[in-house]
C-alpha positions as a printed Julia matrix, in Angstrom:
316×3 Matrix{Float64}:
 -38.44   -4.95    5.28
 -35.52   -7.49    5.18
 -32.42   -6.47    7.31
 -29.0    -7.16    5.74
 -25.52   -6.8     6.93
 -22.02   -6.67    5.31
 -21.7   -10.54    5.38
 -25.04  -11.03    3.61
 -25.65  -10.94   -0.05
 -28.78  -10.67   -2.39
 -29.26  -13.83   -4.63
 -31.47  -14.75   -7.59
 -32.97  -12.5    -9.98
 -33.86   -9.62   -7.51
 -32.44   -6.28   -8.67
 -32.52   -3.29   -6.24
 -32.77    0.49   -6.49
 -30.86    1.86   -3.5
 -30.11    5.11   -1.73
 -27.17    5.75    0.81
 -27.23    7.75    3.94
 -26.92    8.01    7.73
 -30.59    8.71    8.26
 -30.06   10.14   11.64
 -33.19   11.67   12.98
 -35.38   10.63   10.06
 -36.35   14.18    9.08
 -38.34   15.49    6.15
 -35.4    15.6     3.85
 -34.95   11.86    4.43
 -38.52   11.07    3.64
 -38.34   13.12    0.35
 -35.28   11.02   -0.58
 -36.99    7.76    0.31
 -40.14    8.79   -1.66
 -37.85    9.48   -4.73
 -36.2     6.14   -4.28
 -39.69    4.39   -4.3
 -40.72    6.24   -7.39
 -37.54    5.58   -9.26
 -37.7     1.75   -8.26
 -41.29    1.51   -9.33
 -40.43    3.02  -12.74
 -37.76    0.53  -13.28
 -39.44   -2.51  -11.76
 -36.93   -2.71   -8.94
 -37.11   -3.54   -5.25
 -36.06   -0.84   -2.83
 -33.18   -0.78   -0.6
 -31.67    1.8     1.97
 -27.97    1.52    2.77
 -27.01    3.03    6.03
 -24.31    2.69    8.79
 -24.46    1.4    12.31
 -22.44    4.35   13.48
 -21.61    7.89   12.18
 -18.67    7.75    9.64
 -17.15   10.6    11.45
 -16.56    8.05   14.43
 -13.95    6.51   12.18
 -12.77    9.49   10.16
 -12.54   11.92   13.19
 -12.56   10.0    16.41
 -13.6    12.13   19.4
 -14.83   14.81   17.2
 -17.84   13.29   15.65
 -21.45   14.61   16.05
 -23.79   13.09   18.69
 -26.57   11.02   17.41
 -30.21   11.99   17.2
 -31.47    8.32   17.57
 -30.12    5.03   18.41
 -29.45    2.38   15.71
 -32.47    0.33   16.95
 -34.72    3.33   16.74
 -33.43    4.21   13.22
 -34.16    0.61   12.02
 -37.68    0.78   13.57
 -38.2     4.21   11.7
 -36.86    2.96    8.37
 -39.02   -0.1     8.81
 -42.22    2.11    8.55
 -41.25    3.52    5.24
 -42.11    0.55    3.0
 -38.75   -0.17    1.72
 -37.86   -3.77    0.83
 -34.36   -4.05    2.2
 -32.13   -2.2     4.74
 -28.37   -2.8     4.53
 -26.59   -1.76    7.67
 -22.85   -1.4     7.34
 -20.15   -0.87    9.91
 -18.25    2.25    8.66
 -14.79    1.04    9.72
 -11.29    1.78    8.46
 -11.55   -0.7     5.62
 -14.77    0.83    4.21
 -13.36    4.31    4.7
 -10.71    3.49    2.15
 -13.25    2.55   -0.65
 -13.47    4.84   -3.5
 -16.98    5.76   -4.97
 -16.4     3.13   -7.76
 -15.29    0.46   -5.23
 -18.4     1.03   -3.09
 -20.78    1.2    -5.97
 -19.16   -2.1    -7.4
 -19.69   -3.79   -3.93
 -23.33   -2.79   -3.77
 -23.79   -3.85   -7.53
 -21.94   -7.29   -7.22
 -22.96   -8.36   -3.82
 -26.49   -6.68   -3.38
 -27.52   -6.48   -6.93
 -27.96   -2.72   -6.91
 -28.26   -1.38  -10.53
 -30.0     1.91   -9.63
 -28.54    4.41   -7.12
 -30.62    7.29   -6.05
 -28.37   10.0    -4.45
 -29.52   12.84   -2.18
 -29.28   16.12   -4.04
 -26.17   17.05   -2.08
 -24.84   13.66   -0.94
 -21.37   12.34   -1.69
 -19.68    9.13   -0.64
 -16.36    7.24   -1.18
 -12.89    8.54   -0.11
 -12.87   10.57   -3.39
 -16.11   12.27   -2.21
 -15.25   15.59   -3.8
 -16.46   14.49   -7.2
 -19.16   16.08   -9.14
 -22.48   14.43   -9.56
 -21.74   13.87  -13.34
 -18.58   11.92  -12.26
 -20.68    9.57  -10.06
 -22.92    9.04  -13.1
 -19.96    8.15  -15.24
 -18.46    5.82  -12.78
 -21.72    4.23  -12.34
 -22.23    3.63  -15.99
 -18.86    1.72  -16.21
 -20.12   -0.61  -13.54
 -23.69   -0.95  -14.81
 -25.21    1.15  -12.0
 -27.62    4.02  -13.07
 -27.09    6.97  -10.81
 -30.06    9.3   -10.29
 -30.27   12.62   -8.32
 -33.1    12.98   -5.93
 -34.96   16.31   -5.44
 -34.19   18.48   -2.57
 -36.86   18.96    0.27
 -38.14   22.4    -0.36
 -41.18   22.33    2.01
 -42.32   24.62    4.6
 -39.4    23.82    6.99
 -36.54   23.75    4.46
 -33.6    23.78    4.65
 -33.49   20.45    6.58
 -30.4    18.32    7.53
 -29.36   16.3    10.49
 -26.72   18.89   11.21
 -29.37   21.66   11.4
 -31.54   19.46   13.7
 -28.78   18.77   15.95
 -27.91   22.52   16.29
 -31.67   23.19   17.01
 -31.92   20.57   19.78
 -28.53   21.52   21.37
 -29.78   25.17   21.63
 -33.12   24.05   23.1
 -35.26   24.69   20.06
 -37.11   21.46   20.13
 -40.27   22.73   18.66
 -38.27   23.88   15.53
 -36.37   20.53   15.46
 -39.89   18.67   15.64
 -41.04   20.78   12.57
 -37.91   19.86   10.69
 -38.12   16.15   11.59
 -41.94   15.83   11.39
 -41.83   14.19   14.75
 -40.6    15.12   18.31
 -37.07   14.53   19.39
 -37.17   11.46   21.62
 -34.96   10.62   24.5
 -35.2     7.07   26.14
 -33.61    5.75   29.18
 -34.38    4.08   32.57
 -35.89    5.55   35.76
 -33.0     5.65   38.32
 -32.76    6.95   41.91
 -31.97   10.59   42.3
 -32.01   13.17   45.06
 -35.62   12.8    46.0
 -36.1    16.48   46.39
 -39.18   16.98   44.26
 -41.78   15.05   46.28
 -41.02   17.35   49.27
 -42.09   20.42   47.33
 -45.1    18.87   45.62
 -43.47   18.02   42.36
 -42.15   14.36   42.52
 -39.84   13.56   39.76
 -38.49   10.45   37.91
 -34.79   10.62   37.16
 -33.88    9.41   33.78
 -30.66    7.66   33.42
 -28.92    4.9    31.39
 -29.18    6.9    28.23
 -27.77    5.59   24.92
 -24.01    6.32   24.58
 -23.42    9.36   22.17
 -27.05   10.53   22.15
 -27.55   14.36   21.88
 -29.17   16.23   24.69
 -31.24   19.37   24.53
 -29.86   22.6    26.17
 -30.2    22.8    29.89
 -33.63   24.03   30.82
 -37.3    23.13   31.38
 -39.48   21.47   28.63
 -43.06   20.36   28.09
 -42.83   16.65   27.3
 -45.04   13.61   26.53
 -43.86   10.75   28.69
 -44.31    7.09   27.91
 -43.86    4.52   30.89
 -45.47    1.08   31.22
 -46.85    1.5    27.74
 -48.89    4.47   28.38
 -48.53    8.2    27.48
 -48.71   10.9    29.98
 -48.13   14.76   30.11
 -45.24   16.05   31.93
 -42.39   18.53   32.24
 -38.7    17.85   32.46
 -35.74   19.76   33.73
 -32.25   19.19   32.3
 -29.52   20.68   34.3
 -28.06   21.0    37.94
 -30.88   22.1    40.09
 -29.17   25.36   41.28
 -31.94   26.26   43.76
 -31.5    22.88   45.63
 -27.74   23.13   45.66
 -27.37   19.35   44.44
 -23.9    19.88   43.14
 -22.44   19.86   39.57
 -23.94   16.48   38.43
 -26.24   16.81   35.37
 -29.63   15.35   35.85
 -32.8    14.75   33.76
 -35.77   14.92   36.07
 -39.3    14.61   34.72
 -42.47   15.48   36.65
 -45.21   13.22   35.28
 -48.61   14.95   35.84
 -51.38   13.07   37.62
 -49.21    9.97   38.17
 -48.01    8.26   41.37
 -46.71    4.84   40.72
 -43.35    3.1    41.52
 -41.46    2.97   38.2
 -37.88    2.73   39.38
 -35.85    0.63   37.03
 -38.5     0.8    34.3
 -37.87    1.97   30.67
 -39.04    5.57   30.06
 -39.31    7.74   26.92
 -39.63   11.54   26.59
 -40.89   13.37   23.6
 -39.73   16.96   23.71
 -42.56   19.29   22.58
 -41.54   22.81   23.63
 -38.91   24.61   25.52
 -40.39   26.33   28.55
 -37.39   28.36   30.11
 -33.76   28.24   30.88
 -32.64   26.96   34.31
 -31.86   29.6    36.88
 -31.39   29.82   40.65
 -34.33   31.13   42.7
 -34.2    32.7    46.08
 -36.18   30.2    48.08
 -38.04   26.86   47.85
 -41.44   28.76   47.84
 -40.26   30.61   44.75
 -39.23   27.41   43.16
 -42.61   25.86   43.99
 -44.32   28.85   42.42
 -42.17   28.63   39.31
 -42.96   25.01   38.83
 -46.64   25.57   39.33
 -46.47   28.12   36.39
 -44.43   25.7    34.33
 -46.94   23.01   34.83
 -49.9    25.18   33.91
 -48.13   26.21   30.7
 -47.09   22.63   29.93
 -50.62   21.41   30.2
 -51.8    23.89   27.68
 -49.09   23.16   25.32
 -49.43   19.35   25.49
 -53.28   19.36   25.36
 -52.9    21.21   22.02
 -50.2    18.71   20.82
 -52.48   15.84   21.77
 -55.46   17.21   20.0
 -53.41   17.81   16.82
 -51.49   14.56   16.74
 -54.01   11.87   18.09
 -51.38   10.63   20.46
 -53.9     8.69   22.68
């Protein structure tokens, strides 16, 4: 896959079939759209291209009210690179781009990037005049030499699917439902940082996850069964997102992961969590002994959940 930016251009005789979208989270609806793009491109003898944005358009259109991201730009580029498309055009959705009409945007894609087929998501709209009907996009495309085609809607087992729906699921703790919608677990990456060091004293040492990507969404406060990648290896674990009310550690939000059967110094190292299933809400217990008992139960349940996940997904 060749990565392009706004300052680039496609030269020569190459002609592209393209689709446009944020592709945040790379869910099953996105895969349906990309498969439609590849099919339409093959029918017309075109190379394939995805047009996406470095940051959500709402950051420009509604500063401070834009949705949090499901994945970083680097992770999105990595995910799109596995789809078999030929080109990825990453644009910065700035104030200038926001002023373009649908015709202006299509014309830019046509003139600079040789896009002559545009495959639109079944309910996708673009351009500052985005309230147009699909037929209006077709007419404007015809005037520019761009054939506009509508992709089918994802109608599989987990429909309806959208990035907005996935965000709602994750923010409410329903990470297993989010995983079903996306076709892969929600991923949270950061660095192991120093925390309160309470866990080791009660038999459940934790790695504190910090330095998260700015603007990334977090699951609802609570405990989750997670797969953990550190030093290039996968491990089973459980994570708590919240304020540790039983330990009275104050209002600071923490993300603390207990990695099972693991005892290495990993401070300062990158760490990635895959959220597999919600375990319980965070709540205050009456004593450290009750907390230890609850964590023992959480670990037993997590091992059952994660063993089943590993078996079904060949993670190792």
